[in-house]
Amino acid sequence: MKQWFKNIGPGSLVAAAFIGPGTVTVCTLAGVGFGFALLWAMLLSIIATVILQEMAARLGVISQKGLAQAIRSEIKNPLFKTLAIVLVFSAIVIGNAAYQAGNISGGVLGLETVVGNSNITISGLSINFLSIVIGFMAFVLLYLGNYKILQNVLVSLVVVMSLAFLITAIITKPSITEIVKNAFIPNFPKDSIFTIIALIGTTVVPYNLFLHASLVKQKWHSKSDLKLARKDTLVAVVLGGLVSMCIMVSASSIQTQDINSAADLAKGLEPLFGSFAKYFLAIGLFAAGITSAITAPLAAAFVATGCLGWVTNMQSKKFRAVWMFVLLVGVISASSGIKSIEIIKFAQVANGILLPIIAGFLIWIMNKKTILGMYVNNIKQNIFGCIILGVSILLSLATLSKVFHLNLF
């Protein structure tokens, strides 16, 4: 057991990053609206995430470079390099700042499900006290700039979150046969297309590719460590996917359609399975919120330093300045109740466009012998990568269609 904990790597941080309040909410709505019918979409997302995150981990271990650094060094044309850097920087840094409010608010919802409303009024201004508390907790952990401490805290939170959602799913006593059937047989219920897109989009997260490639070189420094990195990636992503499935299973037991968030799900479970069910889910939602509130600013800082050619040091002033900006935006928005609709809309569009572009960049980089030598993608990895790229392009078009009401689908 001691050796197992010693070999835990940044895969757990990747799992912590994609199981945020957005994932919890999307999985809740999928379960409430369609029962077990969309479990196959989550399984597909898990497979795609494992393939892409393995590439990111391999890049970090073998080249000892982050993805942003690799893109910056390999694009030789000045115009293309500038366009790539601007696109990646704006989408990840500004996008994560916009979504950070949702991460913090998710953690607050989990706590408020148990402790009640946390708003306080100062000079006529209503401020959510718990948002500031969660923001402060994230600040302290990030400011320490110690990868080992950060990893241990996030691993603990992921374990708590996993147990909370797993126990909640078990409490609802689902049919194992139905779960297995719907996980392996695709089904497209009426009006489910955007929910399917959301399930894939909330699991295959663009910024995780940057985060993973940057973090593995904090943990591993030798080519011989690649086997450990791959195992870590597989275990963490599959665990994260199972947690998401547990949320969908739990939500499917609710008979009413009047559920809009995981906090509503927690309250909806109480009359059916007792107050303890509500507490398990609330703890899970809190853990999901705070883990994403830590990893989103961290990813933004890695991307910014890689894009701008700064030294990637978690304790440097420039690195800290980036994550402080992202965290501050999130805390202010979440604590004051400000909904930056236009910024969030921009982040949605940017990330929708970004996924196929980053997947394309990653596959391109993973075929560069100048960076990876004999560890470049093989034919099978390229085939799977191109299939995922094609799906991500469709996802991108669907995202644009939804945001701008283009009726492309």
Short mmCIF file of C-alpha atoms in Angstrom, two decimals:
data_model
loop_
_atom_site.label_atom_id
_atom_site.label_comp_id
_atom_site.label_asym_id
_atom_site.label_seq_id
_atom_site.Cartn_x
_atom_site.Cartn_y
_atom_site.Cartn_z
CA MET A 1 0.00 0.00 0.00
CA LYS A 2 2.87 2.36 0.85
CA GLN A 3 4.49 1.66 -2.55
CA TRP A 4 1.13 2.28 -4.29
CA PHE A 5 0.79 5.71 -2.69
CA LYS A 6 4.40 6.50 -3.54
CA ASN A 7 3.73 5.84 -7.24
CA ILE A 8 0.63 8.04 -7.42
CA GLY A 9 1.35 10.80 -9.90
CA PRO A 10 -0.37 13.78 -11.53
CA GLY A 11 -3.11 11.59 -13.01
CA SER A 12 -5.01 12.18 -9.78
CA LEU A 13 -4.80 15.94 -10.41
CA VAL A 14 -6.19 15.41 -13.91
CA ALA A 15 -9.11 13.46 -12.41
CA ALA A 16 -9.57 16.24 -9.85
CA ALA A 17 -9.61 18.79 -12.66
CA PHE A 18 -12.28 17.20 -14.87
CA ILE A 19 -14.62 16.18 -12.04
CA GLY A 20 -15.63 19.73 -11.24
CA PRO A 21 -19.04 21.25 -10.49
CA GLY A 22 -19.73 21.45 -14.24
CA THR A 23 -19.18 17.71 -14.64
CA VAL A 24 -21.27 16.98 -11.55
CA THR A 25 -24.12 19.15 -12.87
CA VAL A 26 -24.00 17.72 -16.42
CA CYS A 27 -23.95 14.14 -15.10
CA THR A 28 -26.83 14.98 -12.75
CA LEU A 29 -28.95 16.38 -15.56
CA ALA A 30 -28.06 13.39 -17.79
CA GLY A 31 -29.18 10.97 -15.09
CA VAL A 32 -32.37 12.85 -14.24
CA GLY A 33 -33.34 13.39 -17.86
CA PHE A 34 -32.30 10.09 -19.46
CA GLY A 35 -31.63 7.60 -16.65
CA PHE A 36 -28.89 5.10 -17.57
CA ALA A 37 -29.33 5.66 -21.33
CA LEU A 38 -26.26 7.91 -21.76
CA LEU A 39 -23.75 5.91 -19.75
CA TRP A 40 -22.17 4.82 -23.05
CA ALA A 41 -21.29 8.47 -23.81
CA MET A 42 -19.36 8.68 -20.55
CA LEU A 43 -17.56 5.40 -21.33
CA LEU A 44 -16.60 6.79 -24.75
CA SER A 45 -15.34 9.96 -23.07
CA ILE A 46 -13.20 7.95 -20.65
CA ILE A 47 -11.54 6.05 -23.52
CA ALA A 48 -10.85 9.27 -25.44
CA THR A 49 -9.46 10.95 -22.33
CA VAL A 50 -7.14 8.02 -21.55
CA ILE A 51 -5.72 8.12 -25.09
CA LEU A 52 -5.11 11.88 -25.15
CA GLN A 53 -3.82 12.11 -21.56
CA GLU A 54 -1.39 9.24 -22.21
CA MET A 55 0.05 11.30 -25.07
CA ALA A 56 0.35 14.35 -22.81
CA ALA A 57 2.01 12.29 -20.07
CA ARG A 58 4.44 10.72 -22.57
CA LEU A 59 5.35 14.16 -23.90
CA GLY A 60 6.11 15.45 -20.40
CA VAL A 61 8.15 12.42 -19.27
CA ILE A 62 10.21 11.98 -22.45
CA SER A 63 10.79 15.61 -23.49
CA GLN A 64 10.57 17.20 -20.03
CA LYS A 65 8.51 19.94 -21.72
CA GLY A 66 4.96 21.10 -21.27
CA LEU A 67 2.60 21.11 -24.25
CA ALA A 68 2.65 24.92 -24.50
CA GLN A 69 6.47 24.87 -24.53
CA ALA A 70 6.49 22.21 -27.25
CA ILE A 71 4.05 24.14 -29.44
CA ARG A 72 6.09 27.32 -29.01
CA SER A 73 9.38 25.62 -29.90
CA GLU A 74 8.10 23.56 -32.87
CA ILE A 75 6.08 26.15 -34.82
CA LYS A 76 8.70 27.97 -36.87
CA ASN A 77 6.52 30.39 -38.85
CA PRO A 78 6.32 33.64 -36.78
CA LEU A 79 2.72 34.39 -37.83
CA PHE A 80 1.41 30.89 -37.07
CA LYS A 81 3.37 30.83 -33.80
CA THR A 82 1.82 34.14 -32.69
CA LEU A 83 -1.70 33.02 -33.65
CA ALA A 84 -1.27 29.70 -31.81
CA ILE A 85 0.10 31.37 -28.67
CA VAL A 86 -2.65 34.02 -28.60
CA LEU A 87 -5.40 31.43 -29.12
CA VAL A 88 -4.10 29.02 -26.49
CA PHE A 89 -3.29 31.76 -23.98
CA SER A 90 -6.65 33.54 -24.27
CA ALA A 91 -8.76 30.39 -24.28
CA ILE A 92 -7.04 28.70 -21.34
CA VAL A 93 -6.10 31.64 -19.11
CA ILE A 94 -9.17 33.84 -19.69
CA GLY A 95 -11.43 30.82 -20.09
CA ASN A 96 -10.31 29.31 -16.79
CA ALA A 97 -10.78 32.68 -15.08
CA ALA A 98 -14.38 32.76 -16.33
CA TYR A 99 -15.10 29.21 -15.19
CA GLN A 100 -13.32 29.62 -11.85
CA ALA A 101 -16.43 31.27 -10.41
CA GLY A 102 -18.37 28.11 -11.22
CA ASN A 103 -15.73 25.94 -9.53
CA ILE A 104 -15.87 27.96 -6.32
CA SER A 105 -19.67 28.23 -6.44
CA GLY A 106 -19.89 24.44 -6.78
CA GLY A 107 -17.91 23.95 -3.59
CA VAL A 108 -20.12 26.51 -1.86
CA LEU A 109 -23.29 24.70 -2.99
CA GLY A 110 -21.98 21.50 -1.43
CA LEU A 111 -21.36 23.22 1.90
CA GLU A 112 -24.62 25.17 1.84
CA THR A 113 -26.57 21.95 1.34
CA VAL A 114 -25.40 21.07 4.85
CA VAL A 115 -24.88 24.39 6.70
CA GLY A 116 -27.46 26.57 4.95
CA ASN A 117 -27.15 30.01 3.35
CA SER A 118 -23.78 31.73 3.89
CA ASN A 119 -24.48 35.21 2.55
CA ILE A 120 -23.53 38.17 4.72
CA THR A 121 -24.44 41.82 4.10
CA ILE A 122 -21.81 44.54 4.38
CA SER A 123 -22.86 48.15 3.65
CA GLY A 124 -25.83 46.89 1.68
CA LEU A 125 -23.67 44.52 -0.41
CA SER A 126 -24.44 40.78 -0.16
CA ILE A 127 -21.29 38.66 -0.05
CA ASN A 128 -21.02 34.88 0.05
CA PHE A 129 -18.65 34.17 2.93
CA LEU A 130 -17.96 30.52 1.95
CA SER A 131 -16.68 31.62 -1.48
CA ILE A 132 -13.96 33.62 0.23
CA VAL A 133 -13.12 30.69 2.52
CA ILE A 134 -12.75 28.29 -0.41
CA GLY A 135 -10.74 30.86 -2.35
CA PHE A 136 -8.41 31.31 0.64
CA MET A 137 -7.89 27.54 0.94
CA ALA A 138 -6.98 27.33 -2.76
CA PHE A 139 -4.67 30.36 -2.39
CA VAL A 140 -2.69 28.82 0.48
CA LEU A 141 -2.17 25.50 -1.32
CA LEU A 142 -1.12 27.17 -4.57
CA TYR A 143 1.13 29.74 -2.86
CA LEU A 144 3.14 27.02 -1.13
CA GLY A 145 4.25 26.03 -4.63
CA ASN A 146 5.08 22.51 -3.44
CA TYR A 147 4.01 19.82 -5.90
CA LYS A 148 4.12 17.01 -3.32
CA ILE A 149 1.85 18.85 -0.85
CA LEU A 150 -0.53 19.82 -3.64
CA GLN A 151 -0.67 16.25 -4.92
CA ASN A 152 -1.31 14.76 -1.47
CA VAL A 153 -4.13 17.20 -0.73
CA LEU A 154 -5.80 16.66 -4.11
CA VAL A 155 -5.42 12.87 -3.90
CA SER A 156 -7.13 12.97 -0.50
CA LEU A 157 -9.95 15.12 -1.88
CA VAL A 158 -10.37 12.83 -4.91
CA VAL A 159 -10.61 9.79 -2.61
CA VAL A 160 -13.23 11.57 -0.46
CA MET A 161 -15.14 12.66 -3.57
CA SER A 162 -15.01 9.16 -5.09
CA LEU A 163 -16.25 7.49 -1.91
CA ALA A 164 -19.02 10.07 -1.48
CA PHE A 165 -20.43 9.59 -4.98
CA LEU A 166 -19.89 5.81 -4.95
CA ILE A 167 -21.75 5.41 -1.65
CA THR A 168 -24.55 7.65 -2.93
CA ALA A 169 -24.90 5.47 -6.05
CA ILE A 170 -24.92 2.25 -3.97
CA ILE A 171 -27.60 3.68 -1.69
CA THR A 172 -29.97 4.02 -4.66
CA LYS A 173 -29.67 0.24 -5.34
CA PRO A 174 -29.38 0.43 -9.15
CA SER A 175 -29.77 -2.51 -11.55
CA ILE A 176 -26.25 -3.70 -12.44
CA THR A 177 -27.59 -5.40 -15.59
CA GLU A 178 -29.11 -2.13 -16.84
CA ILE A 179 -25.92 -0.23 -16.06
CA VAL A 180 -23.74 -2.65 -18.04
CA LYS A 181 -26.19 -2.76 -20.97
CA ASN A 182 -26.42 1.03 -21.28
CA ALA A 183 -22.68 1.48 -20.84
CA PHE A 184 -21.89 -0.66 -23.90
CA ILE A 185 -24.90 -0.15 -26.18
CA PRO A 186 -25.22 3.38 -27.64
CA ASN A 187 -28.65 4.92 -27.32
CA PHE A 188 -29.87 8.30 -28.55
CA PRO A 189 -33.06 9.28 -26.69
CA LYS A 190 -35.06 12.22 -28.02
CA ASP A 191 -33.46 15.64 -27.34
CA SER A 192 -30.31 14.01 -25.91
CA ILE A 193 -27.74 15.24 -28.45
CA PHE A 194 -26.60 18.30 -26.49
CA THR A 195 -26.42 16.31 -23.27
CA ILE A 196 -24.18 13.77 -25.04
CA ILE A 197 -22.01 16.62 -26.30
CA ALA A 198 -21.85 18.08 -22.79
CA LEU A 199 -20.83 14.73 -21.26
CA ILE A 200 -17.96 14.36 -23.75
CA GLY A 201 -16.96 18.02 -23.51
CA THR A 202 -16.86 18.06 -19.72
CA THR A 203 -14.60 14.96 -19.60
CA VAL A 204 -12.18 15.55 -22.50
CA VAL A 205 -10.91 18.87 -21.14
CA PRO A 206 -8.38 20.87 -23.25
CA TYR A 207 -6.57 22.45 -20.32
CA ASN A 208 -5.92 19.02 -18.77
CA LEU A 209 -3.59 18.21 -21.68
CA PHE A 210 -1.43 21.19 -20.72
CA LEU A 211 -1.72 20.50 -17.00
CA HIS A 212 -0.76 16.83 -17.33
CA ALA A 213 2.27 17.36 -19.56
CA SER A 214 3.58 20.06 -17.21
CA LEU A 215 2.99 18.11 -14.00
CA VAL A 216 4.49 14.74 -14.97
CA LYS A 217 7.93 16.33 -15.22
CA GLN A 218 7.53 17.50 -11.63
CA LYS A 219 7.12 13.85 -10.61
CA TRP A 220 9.18 11.84 -13.11
CA HIS A 221 12.46 12.67 -14.88
CA SER A 222 13.57 9.44 -16.59
CA LYS A 223 12.35 7.60 -19.68
CA SER A 224 12.13 4.47 -17.53
CA ASP A 225 9.33 6.20 -15.57
CA LEU A 226 7.03 6.19 -18.61
CA LYS A 227 5.44 2.89 -17.54
CA LEU A 228 4.52 4.40 -14.16
CA ALA A 229 3.12 7.52 -15.83
CA ARG A 230 0.92 5.44 -18.15
CA LYS A 231 -0.41 3.31 -15.30
CA ASP A 232 -1.08 6.43 -13.23
CA THR A 233 -3.00 8.00 -16.13
CA LEU A 234 -5.13 4.92 -16.78
CA VAL A 235 -6.08 4.39 -13.13
CA ALA A 236 -6.86 8.07 -12.46
CA VAL A 237 -8.94 8.71 -15.58
CA VAL A 238 -10.92 5.48 -15.24
CA LEU A 239 -11.56 6.29 -11.57
CA GLY A 240 -12.73 9.78 -12.56
CA GLY A 241 -15.02 8.32 -15.20
CA LEU A 242 -16.52 5.85 -12.71
CA VAL A 243 -17.22 8.74 -10.34
CA SER A 244 -19.06 10.56 -13.14
CA MET A 245 -21.06 7.39 -13.87
CA CYS A 246 -21.96 7.09 -10.18
CA ILE A 247 -23.40 10.61 -10.28
CA MET A 248 -25.52 9.68 -13.32
CA VAL A 249 -26.71 6.50 -11.58
CA SER A 250 -27.62 8.43 -8.42
CA ALA A 251 -29.52 11.07 -10.39
CA SER A 252 -31.50 8.46 -12.33
CA SER A 253 -33.26 7.40 -9.12
CA ILE A 254 -34.95 10.80 -8.79
CA GLN A 255 -38.46 10.73 -10.24
CA THR A 256 -38.97 14.49 -10.62
CA GLN A 257 -37.55 16.51 -13.52
CA ASP A 258 -37.26 19.63 -11.33
CA ILE A 259 -33.51 19.18 -10.82
CA ASN A 260 -31.09 21.81 -12.14
CA SER A 261 -27.92 21.14 -10.18
CA ALA A 262 -26.17 18.65 -7.93
CA ALA A 263 -27.38 20.64 -4.92
CA ASP A 264 -30.98 19.95 -6.04
CA LEU A 265 -30.04 16.29 -6.43
CA ALA A 266 -28.74 16.19 -2.85
CA LYS A 267 -32.04 17.59 -1.58
CA GLY A 268 -34.02 15.27 -3.86
CA LEU A 269 -32.31 12.17 -2.46
CA GLU A 270 -33.14 13.07 1.14
CA PRO A 271 -36.83 12.04 1.22
CA LEU A 272 -36.06 8.80 -0.64
CA PHE A 273 -32.95 7.56 1.11
CA GLY A 274 -32.62 9.64 4.28
CA SER A 275 -30.56 12.69 5.24
CA PHE A 276 -27.26 10.74 5.14
CA ALA A 277 -27.58 10.46 1.34
CA LYS A 278 -27.78 14.24 1.12
CA TYR A 279 -24.62 14.61 3.20
CA PHE A 280 -22.60 12.16 1.11
CA LEU A 281 -23.51 14.00 -2.08
CA ALA A 282 -22.87 17.41 -0.50
CA ILE A 283 -19.36 16.30 0.54
CA GLY A 284 -18.72 15.06 -2.99
CA LEU A 285 -19.85 18.34 -4.52
CA PHE A 286 -17.66 20.34 -2.12
CA ALA A 287 -14.63 18.19 -2.99
CA ALA A 288 -15.36 18.55 -6.73
CA GLY A 289 -15.56 22.32 -6.39
CA ILE A 290 -12.39 22.87 -4.40
CA THR A 291 -10.25 20.48 -6.48
CA SER A 292 -11.21 22.29 -9.69
CA ALA A 293 -10.75 25.64 -7.96
CA ILE A 294 -7.11 24.61 -7.41
CA THR A 295 -6.33 22.91 -10.73
CA ALA A 296 -7.88 25.53 -13.05
CA PRO A 297 -5.58 28.40 -11.89
CA LEU A 298 -2.64 25.97 -11.84
CA ALA A 299 -3.27 24.93 -15.46
CA ALA A 300 -3.64 28.57 -16.52
CA ALA A 301 -0.25 29.40 -14.96
CA PHE A 302 1.48 26.49 -16.72
CA VAL A 303 -0.04 27.52 -20.06
CA ALA A 304 0.91 31.19 -19.62
CA THR A 305 4.52 30.44 -18.69
CA GLY A 306 4.84 27.97 -21.57
CA CYS A 307 3.29 30.31 -24.15
CA LEU A 308 5.31 33.34 -23.06
CA GLY A 309 8.60 31.50 -22.65
CA TRP A 310 8.88 32.13 -18.92
CA VAL A 311 10.65 29.74 -16.56
CA THR A 312 8.10 27.18 -15.32
CA ASN A 313 8.65 27.42 -11.58
CA MET A 314 5.65 27.06 -9.27
CA GLN A 315 7.23 29.53 -6.82
CA SER A 316 8.19 32.23 -9.33
CA LYS A 317 6.48 35.63 -9.18
CA LYS A 318 5.20 35.44 -12.77
CA PHE A 319 3.76 31.93 -12.27
CA ARG A 320 2.03 33.05 -9.08
CA ALA A 321 0.72 36.24 -10.72
CA VAL A 322 -1.19 34.21 -13.34
CA TRP A 323 -2.92 31.83 -10.94
CA MET A 324 -3.65 34.70 -8.54
CA PHE A 325 -5.44 36.53 -11.36
CA VAL A 326 -7.56 33.49 -12.22
CA LEU A 327 -8.35 32.77 -8.56
CA LEU A 328 -9.19 36.41 -7.79
CA VAL A 329 -11.62 36.66 -10.71
CA GLY A 330 -13.34 33.49 -9.52
CA VAL A 331 -13.61 34.59 -5.88
CA ILE A 332 -14.95 38.05 -6.74
CA SER A 333 -17.53 36.65 -9.18
CA ALA A 334 -18.63 33.82 -6.87
CA SER A 335 -18.75 35.86 -3.65
CA SER A 336 -20.61 38.84 -5.13
CA GLY A 337 -22.97 36.83 -7.32
CA ILE A 338 -21.76 38.56 -10.50
CA LYS A 339 -22.50 36.48 -13.60
CA SER A 340 -19.99 37.44 -16.26
CA ILE A 341 -22.22 36.18 -19.06
CA GLU A 342 -20.20 37.57 -21.96
CA ILE A 343 -16.91 36.30 -20.53
CA ILE A 344 -18.38 32.85 -19.91
CA LYS A 345 -19.86 32.85 -23.42
CA PHE A 346 -16.42 33.69 -24.81
CA ALA A 347 -14.89 30.87 -22.75
CA GLN A 348 -17.47 28.40 -24.09
CA VAL A 349 -16.77 29.37 -27.68
CA ALA A 350 -13.00 29.46 -27.17
CA ASN A 351 -12.90 26.05 -25.49
CA GLY A 352 -15.27 24.61 -28.10
CA ILE A 353 -12.89 25.73 -30.83
CA LEU A 354 -9.82 24.90 -28.77
CA LEU A 355 -10.45 21.17 -28.23
CA PRO A 356 -9.87 20.03 -31.84
CA ILE A 357 -7.04 22.53 -32.29
CA ILE A 358 -5.22 21.35 -29.16
CA ALA A 359 -5.93 17.70 -30.01
CA GLY A 360 -4.48 18.41 -33.47
CA PHE A 361 -1.42 20.16 -32.00
CA LEU A 362 -0.90 17.26 -29.58
CA ILE A 363 -1.07 14.58 -32.29
CA TRP A 364 1.31 16.65 -34.45
CA ILE A 365 3.79 17.07 -31.59
CA MET A 366 3.53 13.36 -30.73
CA ASN A 367 4.85 12.53 -34.20
CA LYS A 368 7.94 14.77 -33.94
CA LYS A 369 11.07 12.65 -33.55
CA THR A 370 13.03 15.80 -32.73
CA ILE A 371 11.09 15.92 -29.44
CA LEU A 372 10.21 12.30 -28.68
CA GLY A 373 12.71 10.21 -30.63
CA MET A 374 11.64 6.56 -30.63
CA TYR A 375 8.67 7.39 -28.37
CA VAL A 376 6.59 9.02 -31.12
CA ASN A 377 3.05 7.76 -31.75
CA ASN A 378 2.70 4.38 -33.42
CA ILE A 379 0.11 3.71 -36.14
CA LYS A 380 -2.55 2.52 -33.69
CA GLN A 381 -2.13 5.60 -31.48
CA ASN A 382 -2.40 7.89 -34.50
CA ILE A 383 -5.56 6.14 -35.73
CA PHE A 384 -7.27 6.49 -32.35
CA GLY A 385 -5.99 10.05 -32.06
CA CYS A 386 -7.44 11.00 -35.45
CA ILE A 387 -10.81 9.43 -34.58
CA ILE A 388 -10.91 11.52 -31.39
CA LEU A 389 -9.88 14.57 -33.42
CA GLY A 390 -12.81 14.01 -35.78
CA VAL A 391 -15.25 13.68 -32.88
CA SER A 392 -13.82 16.82 -31.26
CA ILE A 393 -14.39 18.75 -34.51
CA LEU A 394 -18.05 17.72 -34.45
CA LEU A 395 -18.17 18.71 -30.78
CA SER A 396 -16.69 22.10 -31.67
CA LEU A 397 -19.27 22.69 -34.41
CA ALA A 398 -22.08 21.63 -32.09
CA THR A 399 -20.82 24.02 -29.40
CA LEU A 400 -20.78 26.92 -31.86
CA SER A 401 -24.22 25.90 -33.11
CA LYS A 402 -25.62 25.94 -29.59
CA VAL A 403 -24.05 29.26 -28.55
CA PHE A 404 -24.94 31.14 -31.73
CA HIS A 405 -28.20 29.25 -32.57
CA LEU A 406 -26.85 28.29 -36.01
CA ASN A 407 -28.92 25.08 -36.27
CA LEU A 408 -25.99 23.12 -37.68
CA PHE A 409 -27.29 19.96 -36.00
#
